[in-house]
Coordinates of C-alpha atoms in Angstrom, one line a residue:
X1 CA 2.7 59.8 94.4
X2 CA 0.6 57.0 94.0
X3 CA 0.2 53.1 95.2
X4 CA 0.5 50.8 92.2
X5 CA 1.7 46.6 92.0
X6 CA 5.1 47.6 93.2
X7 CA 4.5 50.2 95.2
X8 CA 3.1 50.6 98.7
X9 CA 2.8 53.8 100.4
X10 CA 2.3 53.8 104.8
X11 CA 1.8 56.7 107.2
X12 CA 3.3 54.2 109.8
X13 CA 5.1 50.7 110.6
X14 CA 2.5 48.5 111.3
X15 CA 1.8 45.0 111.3
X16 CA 0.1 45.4 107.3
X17 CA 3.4 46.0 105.3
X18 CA 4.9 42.5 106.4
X19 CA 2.0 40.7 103.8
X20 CA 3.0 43.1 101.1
X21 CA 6.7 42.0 101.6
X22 CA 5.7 38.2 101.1
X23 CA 3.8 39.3 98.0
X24 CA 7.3 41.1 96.6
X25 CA 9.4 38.6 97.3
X26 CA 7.3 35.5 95.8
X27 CA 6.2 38.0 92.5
X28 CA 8.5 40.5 91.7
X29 CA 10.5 43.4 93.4
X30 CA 8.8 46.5 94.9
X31 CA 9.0 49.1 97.4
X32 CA 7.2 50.2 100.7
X33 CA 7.4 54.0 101.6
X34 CA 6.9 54.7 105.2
X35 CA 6.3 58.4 106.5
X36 CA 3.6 58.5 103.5
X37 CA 0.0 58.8 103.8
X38 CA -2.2 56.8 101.3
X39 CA -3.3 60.0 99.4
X40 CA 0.4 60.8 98.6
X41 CA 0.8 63.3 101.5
X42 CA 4.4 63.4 103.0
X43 CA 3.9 63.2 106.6
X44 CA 7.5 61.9 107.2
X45 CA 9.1 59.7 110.4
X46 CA 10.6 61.2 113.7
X47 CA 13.2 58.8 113.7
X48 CA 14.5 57.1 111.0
X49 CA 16.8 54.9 112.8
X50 CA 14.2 53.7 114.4
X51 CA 11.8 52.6 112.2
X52 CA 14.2 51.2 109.9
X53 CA 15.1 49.1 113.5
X54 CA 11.5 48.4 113.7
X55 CA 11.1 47.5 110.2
X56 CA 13.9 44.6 110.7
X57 CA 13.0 43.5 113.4
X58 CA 9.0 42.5 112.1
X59 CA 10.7 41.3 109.0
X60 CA 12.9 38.9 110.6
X61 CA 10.1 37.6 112.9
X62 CA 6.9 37.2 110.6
X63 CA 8.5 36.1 107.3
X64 CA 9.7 33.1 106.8
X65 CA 12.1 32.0 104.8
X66 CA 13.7 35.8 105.5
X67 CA 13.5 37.8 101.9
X68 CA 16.4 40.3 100.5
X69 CA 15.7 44.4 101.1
X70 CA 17.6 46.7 101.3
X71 CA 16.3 49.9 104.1
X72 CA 17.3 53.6 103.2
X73 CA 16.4 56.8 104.3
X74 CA 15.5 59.3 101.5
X75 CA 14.4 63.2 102.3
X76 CA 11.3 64.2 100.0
X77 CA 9.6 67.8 100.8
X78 CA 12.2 68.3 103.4
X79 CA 10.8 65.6 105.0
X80 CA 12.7 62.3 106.4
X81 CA 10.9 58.8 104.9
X82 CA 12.0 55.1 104.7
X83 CA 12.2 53.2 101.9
X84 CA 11.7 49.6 102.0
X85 CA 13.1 47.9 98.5
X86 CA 12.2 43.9 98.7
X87 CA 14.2 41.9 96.3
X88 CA 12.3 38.4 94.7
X89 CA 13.5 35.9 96.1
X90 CA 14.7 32.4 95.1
X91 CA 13.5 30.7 98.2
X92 CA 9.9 30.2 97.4
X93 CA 7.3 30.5 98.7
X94 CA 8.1 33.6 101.6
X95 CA 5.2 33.2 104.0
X96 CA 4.3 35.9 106.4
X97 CA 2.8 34.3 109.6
X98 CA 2.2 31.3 107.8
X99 CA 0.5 32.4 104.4
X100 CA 1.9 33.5 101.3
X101 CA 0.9 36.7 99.6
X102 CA 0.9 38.8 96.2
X103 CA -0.1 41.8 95.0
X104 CA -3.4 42.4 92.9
X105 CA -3.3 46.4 91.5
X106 CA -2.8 47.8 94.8
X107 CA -4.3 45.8 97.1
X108 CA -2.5 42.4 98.8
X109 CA -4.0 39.3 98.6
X110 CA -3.1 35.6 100.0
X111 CA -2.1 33.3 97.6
X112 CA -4.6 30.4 96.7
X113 CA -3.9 26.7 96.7
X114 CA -2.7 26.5 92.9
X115 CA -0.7 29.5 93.2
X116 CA 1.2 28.4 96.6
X117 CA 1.8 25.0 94.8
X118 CA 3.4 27.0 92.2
X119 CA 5.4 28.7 94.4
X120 CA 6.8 25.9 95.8
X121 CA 7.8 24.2 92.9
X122 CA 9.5 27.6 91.4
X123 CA 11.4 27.5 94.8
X124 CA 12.8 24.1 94.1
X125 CA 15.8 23.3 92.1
X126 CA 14.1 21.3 90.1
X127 CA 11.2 22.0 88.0
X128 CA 8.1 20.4 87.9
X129 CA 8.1 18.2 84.9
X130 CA 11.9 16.8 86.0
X131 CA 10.2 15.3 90.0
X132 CA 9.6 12.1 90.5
X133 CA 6.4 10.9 88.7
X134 CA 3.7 9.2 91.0
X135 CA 3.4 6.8 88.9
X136 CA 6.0 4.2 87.6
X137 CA 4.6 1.8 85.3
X138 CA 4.8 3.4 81.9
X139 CA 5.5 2.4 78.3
X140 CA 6.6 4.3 75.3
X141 CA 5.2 3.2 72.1
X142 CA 4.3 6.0 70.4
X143 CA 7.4 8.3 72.0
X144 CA 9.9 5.5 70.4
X145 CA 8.1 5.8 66.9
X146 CA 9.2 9.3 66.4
X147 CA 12.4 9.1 68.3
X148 CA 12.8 6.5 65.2
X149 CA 11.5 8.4 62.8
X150 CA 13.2 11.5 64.2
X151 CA 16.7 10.4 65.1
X152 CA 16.9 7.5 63.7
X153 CA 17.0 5.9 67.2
X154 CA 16.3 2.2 66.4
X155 CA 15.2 0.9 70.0
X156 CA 14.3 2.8 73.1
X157 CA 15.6 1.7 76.3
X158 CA 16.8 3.0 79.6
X159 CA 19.9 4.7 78.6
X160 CA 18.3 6.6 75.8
X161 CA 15.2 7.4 78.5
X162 CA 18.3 8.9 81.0
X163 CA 20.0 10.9 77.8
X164 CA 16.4 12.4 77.3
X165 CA 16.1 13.5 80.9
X166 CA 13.1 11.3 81.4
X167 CA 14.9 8.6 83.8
X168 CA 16.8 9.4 86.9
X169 CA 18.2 7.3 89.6
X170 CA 16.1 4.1 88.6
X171 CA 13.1 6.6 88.4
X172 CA 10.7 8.2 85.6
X173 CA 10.0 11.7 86.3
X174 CA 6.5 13.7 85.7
X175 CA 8.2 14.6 81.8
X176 CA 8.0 11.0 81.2
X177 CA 4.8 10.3 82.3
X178 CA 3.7 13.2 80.3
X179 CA 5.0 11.7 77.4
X180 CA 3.6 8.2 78.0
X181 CA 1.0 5.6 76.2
X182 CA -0.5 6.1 79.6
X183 CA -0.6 8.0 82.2
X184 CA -2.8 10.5 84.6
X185 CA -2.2 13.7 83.5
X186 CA -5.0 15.9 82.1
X187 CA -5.8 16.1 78.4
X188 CA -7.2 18.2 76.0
X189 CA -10.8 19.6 75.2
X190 CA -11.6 19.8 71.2
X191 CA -14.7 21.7 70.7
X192 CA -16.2 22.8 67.7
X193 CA -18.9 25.6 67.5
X194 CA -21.9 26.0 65.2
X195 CA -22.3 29.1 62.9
X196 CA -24.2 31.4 66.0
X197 CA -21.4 30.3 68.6
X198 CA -24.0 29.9 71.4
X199 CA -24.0 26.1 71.1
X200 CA -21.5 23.4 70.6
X201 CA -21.6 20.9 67.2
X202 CA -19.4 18.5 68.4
X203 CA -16.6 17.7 71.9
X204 CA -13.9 15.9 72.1
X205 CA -11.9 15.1 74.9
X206 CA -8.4 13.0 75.4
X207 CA -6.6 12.4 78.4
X208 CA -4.7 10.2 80.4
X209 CA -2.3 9.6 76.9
X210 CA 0.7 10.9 75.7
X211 CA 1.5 14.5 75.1
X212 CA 2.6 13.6 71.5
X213 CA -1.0 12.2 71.1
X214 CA -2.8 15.2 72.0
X215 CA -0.9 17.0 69.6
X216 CA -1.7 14.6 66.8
X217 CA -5.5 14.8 67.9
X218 CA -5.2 18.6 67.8
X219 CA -3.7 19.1 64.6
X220 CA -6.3 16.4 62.8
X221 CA -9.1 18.3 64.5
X222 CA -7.5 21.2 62.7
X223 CA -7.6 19.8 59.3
X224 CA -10.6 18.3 59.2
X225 CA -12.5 21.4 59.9
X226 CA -9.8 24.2 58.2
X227 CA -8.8 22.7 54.5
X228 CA -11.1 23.2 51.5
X229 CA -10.9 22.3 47.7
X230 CA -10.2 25.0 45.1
X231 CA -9.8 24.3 41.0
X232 CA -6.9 26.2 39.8
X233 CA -7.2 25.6 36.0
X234 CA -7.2 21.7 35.6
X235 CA -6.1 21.6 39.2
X236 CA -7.8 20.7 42.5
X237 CA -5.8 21.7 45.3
X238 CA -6.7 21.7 49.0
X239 CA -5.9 24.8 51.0
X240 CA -5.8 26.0 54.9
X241 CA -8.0 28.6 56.1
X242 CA -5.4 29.3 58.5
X243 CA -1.8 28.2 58.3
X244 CA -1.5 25.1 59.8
X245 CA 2.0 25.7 61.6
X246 CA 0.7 28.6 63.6
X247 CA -2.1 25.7 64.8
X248 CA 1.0 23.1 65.9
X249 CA 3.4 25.6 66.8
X250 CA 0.3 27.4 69.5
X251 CA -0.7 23.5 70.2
X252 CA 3.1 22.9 71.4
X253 CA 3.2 26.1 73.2
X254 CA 0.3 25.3 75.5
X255 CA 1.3 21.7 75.9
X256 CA 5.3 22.6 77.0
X257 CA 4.7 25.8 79.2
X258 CA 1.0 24.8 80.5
X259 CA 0.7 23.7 84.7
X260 CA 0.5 20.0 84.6
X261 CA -0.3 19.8 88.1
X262 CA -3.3 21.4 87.6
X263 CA -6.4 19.7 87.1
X264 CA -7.6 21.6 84.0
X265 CA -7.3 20.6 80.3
X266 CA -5.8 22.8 77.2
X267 CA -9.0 23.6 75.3
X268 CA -9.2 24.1 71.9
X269 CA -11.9 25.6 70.1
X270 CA -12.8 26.1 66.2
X271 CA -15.1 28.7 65.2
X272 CA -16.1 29.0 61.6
X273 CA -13.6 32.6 61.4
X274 CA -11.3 31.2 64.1
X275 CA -9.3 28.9 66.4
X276 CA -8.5 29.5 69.7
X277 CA -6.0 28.0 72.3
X278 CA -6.3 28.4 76.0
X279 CA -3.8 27.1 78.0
X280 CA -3.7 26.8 82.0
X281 CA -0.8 28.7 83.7
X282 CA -0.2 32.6 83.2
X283 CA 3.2 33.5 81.9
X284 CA 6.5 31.4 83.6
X285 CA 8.0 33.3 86.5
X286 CA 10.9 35.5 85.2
X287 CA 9.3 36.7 81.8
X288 CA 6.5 39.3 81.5
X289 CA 4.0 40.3 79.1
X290 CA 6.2 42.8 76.5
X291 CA 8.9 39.9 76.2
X292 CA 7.0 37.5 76.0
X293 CA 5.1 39.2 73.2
X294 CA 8.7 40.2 71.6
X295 CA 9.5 36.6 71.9
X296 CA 13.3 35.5 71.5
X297 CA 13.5 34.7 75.0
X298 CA 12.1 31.1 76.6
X299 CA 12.0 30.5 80.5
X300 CA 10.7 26.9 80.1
X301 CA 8.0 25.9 82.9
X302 CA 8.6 22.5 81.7
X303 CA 13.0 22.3 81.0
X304 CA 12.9 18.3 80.1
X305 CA 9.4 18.3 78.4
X306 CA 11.0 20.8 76.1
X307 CA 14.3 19.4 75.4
X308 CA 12.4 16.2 73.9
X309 CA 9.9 18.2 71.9
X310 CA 13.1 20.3 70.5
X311 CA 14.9 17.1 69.9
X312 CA 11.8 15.6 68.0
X313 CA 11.8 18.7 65.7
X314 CA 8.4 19.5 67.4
X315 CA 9.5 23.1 68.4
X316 CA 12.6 24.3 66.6
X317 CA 13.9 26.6 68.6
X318 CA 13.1 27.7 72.6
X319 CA 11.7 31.3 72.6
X320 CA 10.4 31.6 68.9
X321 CA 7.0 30.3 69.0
X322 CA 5.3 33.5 69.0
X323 CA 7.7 34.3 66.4
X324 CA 7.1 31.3 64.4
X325 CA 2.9 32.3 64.9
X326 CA 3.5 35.6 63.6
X327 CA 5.9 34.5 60.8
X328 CA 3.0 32.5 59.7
X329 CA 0.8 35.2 59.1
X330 CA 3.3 37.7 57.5
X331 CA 1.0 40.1 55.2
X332 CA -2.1 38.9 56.3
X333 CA -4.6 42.1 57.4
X334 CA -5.7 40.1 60.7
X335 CA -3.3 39.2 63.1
X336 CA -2.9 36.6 65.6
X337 CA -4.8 37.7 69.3
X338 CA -2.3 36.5 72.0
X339 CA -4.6 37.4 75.7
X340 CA -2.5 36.8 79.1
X341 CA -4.3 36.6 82.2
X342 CA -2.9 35.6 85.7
X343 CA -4.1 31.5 85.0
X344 CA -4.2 31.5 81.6
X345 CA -2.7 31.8 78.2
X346 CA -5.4 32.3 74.9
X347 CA -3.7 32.3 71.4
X348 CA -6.3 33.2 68.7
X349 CA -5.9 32.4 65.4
X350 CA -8.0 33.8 62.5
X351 CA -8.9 32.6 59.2
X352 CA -7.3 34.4 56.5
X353 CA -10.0 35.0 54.5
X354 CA -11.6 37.1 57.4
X355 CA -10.0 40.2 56.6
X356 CA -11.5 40.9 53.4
X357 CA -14.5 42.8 54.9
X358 CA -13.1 45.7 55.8
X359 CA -15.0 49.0 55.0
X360 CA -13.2 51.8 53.2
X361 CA -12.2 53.6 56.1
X362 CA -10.8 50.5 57.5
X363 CA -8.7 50.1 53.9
X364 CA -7.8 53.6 53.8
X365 CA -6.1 52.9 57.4
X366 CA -4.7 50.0 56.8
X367 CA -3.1 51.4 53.8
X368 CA -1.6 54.5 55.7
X369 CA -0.2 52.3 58.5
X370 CA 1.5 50.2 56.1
X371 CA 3.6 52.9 55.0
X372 CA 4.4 54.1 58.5
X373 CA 6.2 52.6 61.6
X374 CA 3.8 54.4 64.5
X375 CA 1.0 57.1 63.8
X376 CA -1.4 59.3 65.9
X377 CA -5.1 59.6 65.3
X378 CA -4.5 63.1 64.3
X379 CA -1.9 62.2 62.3
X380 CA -4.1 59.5 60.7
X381 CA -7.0 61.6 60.3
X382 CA -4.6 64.8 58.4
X383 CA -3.3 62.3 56.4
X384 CA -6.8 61.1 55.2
X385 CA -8.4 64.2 55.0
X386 CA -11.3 62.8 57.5
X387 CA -12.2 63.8 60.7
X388 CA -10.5 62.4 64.2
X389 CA -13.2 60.8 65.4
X390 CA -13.8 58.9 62.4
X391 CA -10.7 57.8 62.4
X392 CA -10.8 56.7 66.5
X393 CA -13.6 54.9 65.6
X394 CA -12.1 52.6 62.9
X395 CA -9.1 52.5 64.4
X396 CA -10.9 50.7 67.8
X397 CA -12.6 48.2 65.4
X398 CA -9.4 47.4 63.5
X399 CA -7.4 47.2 67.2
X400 CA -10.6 44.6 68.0
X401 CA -10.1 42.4 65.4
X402 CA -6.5 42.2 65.6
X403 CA -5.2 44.0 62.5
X404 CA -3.7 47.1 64.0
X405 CA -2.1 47.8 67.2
X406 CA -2.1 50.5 70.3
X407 CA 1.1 51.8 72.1
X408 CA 1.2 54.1 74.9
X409 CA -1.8 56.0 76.3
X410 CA -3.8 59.5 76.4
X411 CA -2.0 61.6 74.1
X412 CA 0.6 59.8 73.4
X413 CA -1.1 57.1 72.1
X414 CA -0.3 55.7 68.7
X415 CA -1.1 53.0 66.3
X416 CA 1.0 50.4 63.9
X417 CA 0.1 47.5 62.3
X418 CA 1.5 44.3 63.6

């Protein structure tokens, strides 16, 4: 038995254990094993009642507001321990003694500034986008352009501004300001590399204007650096390096489920094989990596902002953006890269032509994975006639550039294409 993110193993009650119960009830459930020693040795308690007692009672005094658990007593090794389960909680942020903590691998860590602020506003009924906005003076030329050209809406007044969500109570909330001429939120970053990708050709940067203006700006960044001119016959057509609705629909993602409270921009950056999108704020409490991956299912950091994107045709449904991205590249031998980290979200988008420099190993594995749903190396390698390590090899620069996949690990490790 080890300690993991949701797991916590003590010899003893003391003091220690109430920080990782903040950190389980702000992140996610997890359990605290007492009568266990940190090398997985069952030492086991003399008195369970007791130290479930004891457990309580620290709980109820050094946490505040008081998280859901649930206290048992289990016998492992013919040895008596108690288990500790502590639910999440919907009463953000739970602070122990006055901080709030989460869990980092196994370790316990207090929550920085961003983070509480997040906290707080997950623990509110109301999500960020829908509170009041600082700031009250705003106009909405470009936002009633499309709502014409969208819905046919001839003139934009108060009432249609409440029916959107973005006017409450004789006040504009943060969506509104988002979507403004004007306003003070951050921008975006458009930066374009030269050929070595050590230094910059050319930077861009909007803010303070409306959301539906950074798109624009991004997508005509986009096409100015990713369309050429081919002859077909007597024909001169232009055509995308990369498809252009992966670009808007990654663009829309970053701009709808990005932290607007924090002081940081969505970057994006063209590079002559490929476009990247960062976007501030990890993954929306409630959805983790595999389904966000799988897409099909949206928690919305920003419910009102996304509403009027949906309603503008912007995003057509909630939940199928990654879908949408990958739909975009169907048959294509390099995929897109989506990279989650705990602040950010990076969505990188190839060029098409990239993947026509594959070597013949890389081909021949390409071509065996596209006749099979999930493969080993060995399999791979009795199926080429080639050796294993060959085949490891090309399989880690294929998983590199985004073309094939990995799924489990050690030996029961296995490869698809995506």
């Amino acid at each position: 038995m080890r300690e993991s993110a949701d797991l916590e193993l003590k010899e003893k009650v003391s003091r220690s254990f109430l920080k990782t119960v903040s950190a389980f009830a702000n992140y996610g459930e997890g359990r605290i094993l007492f009568g266990i020693r940190d090398d997985g040795t069952i030492s086991g308690v003399q008195n369970p009642s007791e130290t479930r007692l004891s457990i309580e009672n620290a709980i109820n005094d050094a946490l505040d507001p008081r998280p859901r658990f649930l206290l048992e007593t289990e016998r492992i090794g013919g040895k008596d321990i108690v288990a500790l389960t502590v639910f999440e909680g919907a009463d953000k942020p739970y602070l122990c003694s006055g901080k709030a903590y989460r869990r980092m691998d196994t370790a316990t860590v207090p929550v920085d500034r961003v983070e509480l602020r997040q906290l707080a506003i997950e623990g509110s009924p109301r999500s960020y986008d829908d509170m009041d906005s600082p700031r009250q003076d705003l106009t909405f030329e470009l936002l009633s352009e499309r709502l014409r050209h969208a819905l046919g809406i001839g003139e934009i007044d108060r009432e249609v501004l409440t029916t959107l969500g973005l006017y409450r109570a004789g006040r504009f909330n943060n969506a509104a300001a988002i979507l403004a001429d004007k306003n003070d939120m951050p921008g975006v970053d458009i930066v374009r590399y030269a050929a070595d990708e050590r230094s910059i050709h050319q930077r861009e940067t909007y803010e303070g204007v409306s959301a539906l203006k950074l798109l624009d700006e991004t997508v005509a960044a986009f096409r100015a650096n990713y369309y050429v001119e081919r002859v077909q016959g007597m024909e001169r057509e232009r055509v995308a390096l990369i498809p252009e609705a992966s670009v808007r629909e990654a663009v829309a993602n970053a701009l709808v489920h990005r932290l607007w409270y924090v002081d940081a921009r969505v970057v994006l950056s063209l590079y002559q094989d490929r476009v990247e999108i960062v976007s501030p704020g990890g993954l929306p409490s409630g959805i983790d990596e595999q389904l966000y991956l799988k897409g099909g299912i949206s928690v919305p950091r920003n419910t009102t902002l996304a509403y009027v994107f949906l309603r503008l045709g912007i995003i057509e449904r909630l939940g199928t953006g990654i879908q949408s991205i990958r739909h975009a590249y169907r048959g294509a031998l390099q995929q897109p890269l989506f990279d989650i980290s705990q602040h950010a979200i990076k969505v990188t988008l190839p060029v098409l032509e990239a993947g026509s420099s594959l070597d013949e190993d890389e081909k021949r594995l390409v071509s065996a994975l596209g006749s099979h749903s999930e493969l080993s190396a060995r399999e791979l390698a009795e199926e080429l006639g080639t050796s294993r390590s060959t085949v490891v090899r090309a399989l880690a620069r294929l998983e590199k550039r985004g073309i094939v996949r990995r799924m489990g690990k050690g030996r029961a490790t296995r490869y698809g294409r995506f």
